[in-house]
PDB file of C-alpha atoms in Angstrom:
ATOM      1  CA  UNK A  12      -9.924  -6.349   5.200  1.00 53.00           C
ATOM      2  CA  UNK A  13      -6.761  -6.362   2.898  1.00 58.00           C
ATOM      3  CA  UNK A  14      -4.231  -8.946   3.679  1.00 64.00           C
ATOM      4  CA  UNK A  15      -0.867  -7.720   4.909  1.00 63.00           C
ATOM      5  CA  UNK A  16       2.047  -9.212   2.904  1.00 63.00           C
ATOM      6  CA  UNK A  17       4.758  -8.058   4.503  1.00 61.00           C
ATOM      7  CA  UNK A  18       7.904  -7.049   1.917  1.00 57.00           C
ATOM      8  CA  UNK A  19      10.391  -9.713   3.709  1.00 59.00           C
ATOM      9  CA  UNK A  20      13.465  -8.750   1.295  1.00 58.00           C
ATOM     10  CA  UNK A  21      14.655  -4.849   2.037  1.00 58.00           C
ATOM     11  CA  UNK A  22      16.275  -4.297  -1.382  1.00 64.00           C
ATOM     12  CA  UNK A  23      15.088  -1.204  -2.715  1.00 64.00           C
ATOM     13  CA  UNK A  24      15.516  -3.071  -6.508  1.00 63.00           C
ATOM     14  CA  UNK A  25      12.867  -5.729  -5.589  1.00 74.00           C
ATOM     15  CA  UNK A  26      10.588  -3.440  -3.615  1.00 74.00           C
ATOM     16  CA  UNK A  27      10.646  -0.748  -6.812  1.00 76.00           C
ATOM     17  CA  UNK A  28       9.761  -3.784  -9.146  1.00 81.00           C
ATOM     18  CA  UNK A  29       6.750  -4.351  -7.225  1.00 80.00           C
ATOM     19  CA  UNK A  30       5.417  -0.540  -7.494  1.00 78.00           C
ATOM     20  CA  UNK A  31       5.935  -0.952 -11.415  1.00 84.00           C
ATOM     21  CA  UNK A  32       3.063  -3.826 -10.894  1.00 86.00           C
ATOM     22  CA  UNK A  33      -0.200  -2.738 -11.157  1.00 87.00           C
ATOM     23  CA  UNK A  34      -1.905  -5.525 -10.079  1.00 89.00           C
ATOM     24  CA  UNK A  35      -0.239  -5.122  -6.614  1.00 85.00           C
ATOM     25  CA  UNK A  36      -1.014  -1.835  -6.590  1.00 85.00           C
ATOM     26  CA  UNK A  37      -4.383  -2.037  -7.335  1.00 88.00           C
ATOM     27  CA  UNK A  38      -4.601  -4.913  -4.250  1.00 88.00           C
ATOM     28  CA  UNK A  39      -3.054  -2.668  -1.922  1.00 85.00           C
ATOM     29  CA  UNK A  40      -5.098   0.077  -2.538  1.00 85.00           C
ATOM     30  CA  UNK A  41      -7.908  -1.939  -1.941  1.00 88.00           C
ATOM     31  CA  UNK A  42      -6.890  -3.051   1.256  1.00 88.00           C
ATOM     32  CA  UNK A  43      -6.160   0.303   2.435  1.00 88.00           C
ATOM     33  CA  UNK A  44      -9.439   1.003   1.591  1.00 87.00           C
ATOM     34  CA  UNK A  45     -11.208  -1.833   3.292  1.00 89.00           C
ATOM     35  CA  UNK A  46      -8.932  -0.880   6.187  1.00 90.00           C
ATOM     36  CA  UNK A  47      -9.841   2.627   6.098  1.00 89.00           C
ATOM     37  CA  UNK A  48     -13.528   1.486   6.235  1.00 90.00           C
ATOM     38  CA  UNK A  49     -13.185  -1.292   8.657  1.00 92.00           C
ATOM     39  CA  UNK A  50     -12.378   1.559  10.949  1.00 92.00           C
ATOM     40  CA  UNK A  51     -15.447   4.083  10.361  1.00 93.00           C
ATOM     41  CA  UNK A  52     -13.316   6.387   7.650  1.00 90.00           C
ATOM     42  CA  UNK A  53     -15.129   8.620   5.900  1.00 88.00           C
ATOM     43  CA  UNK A  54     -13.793  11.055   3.315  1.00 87.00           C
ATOM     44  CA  UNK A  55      -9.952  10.450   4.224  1.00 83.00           C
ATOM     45  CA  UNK A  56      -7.423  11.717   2.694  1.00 82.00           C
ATOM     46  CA  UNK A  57      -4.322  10.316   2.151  1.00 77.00           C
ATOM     47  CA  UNK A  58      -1.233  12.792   1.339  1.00 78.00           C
ATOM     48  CA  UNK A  59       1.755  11.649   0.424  1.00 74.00           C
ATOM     49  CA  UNK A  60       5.104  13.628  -0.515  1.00 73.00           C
ATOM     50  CA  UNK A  61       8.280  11.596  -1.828  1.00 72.00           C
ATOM     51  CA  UNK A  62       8.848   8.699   0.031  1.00 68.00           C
ATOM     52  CA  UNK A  63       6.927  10.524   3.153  1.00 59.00           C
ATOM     53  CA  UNK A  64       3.131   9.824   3.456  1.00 55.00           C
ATOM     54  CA  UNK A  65       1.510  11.539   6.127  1.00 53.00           C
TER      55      UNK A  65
END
């Protein structure tokens, strides 16, 4: 599974500096995908609109 690091410092500057990075991207898009298969996914879709992913 991915490991959860948690985003401890809430400002939005230091949180947008991290999407920009896309090494941490690419790790937490692997995680979601181990996640997603951990749990017997198949063919999920992810939709995501804005800052509102459903």
């Amino acid at each position: 599974m991915g490991n959860w690091k948690p985003l401890r410092n809430s400002s939005s500057a230091n949180v947008q500096k991290l999407l920009r990075d896309g090494e941490f991207l690419m790790e937490q898009v692997v995680g979601l995908g181990a996640e997603l298969h951990a749990l017997g996914c198949e063919n999920s879709t992810l939709i995501a609109m804005g800052n509102v992913v459903f």
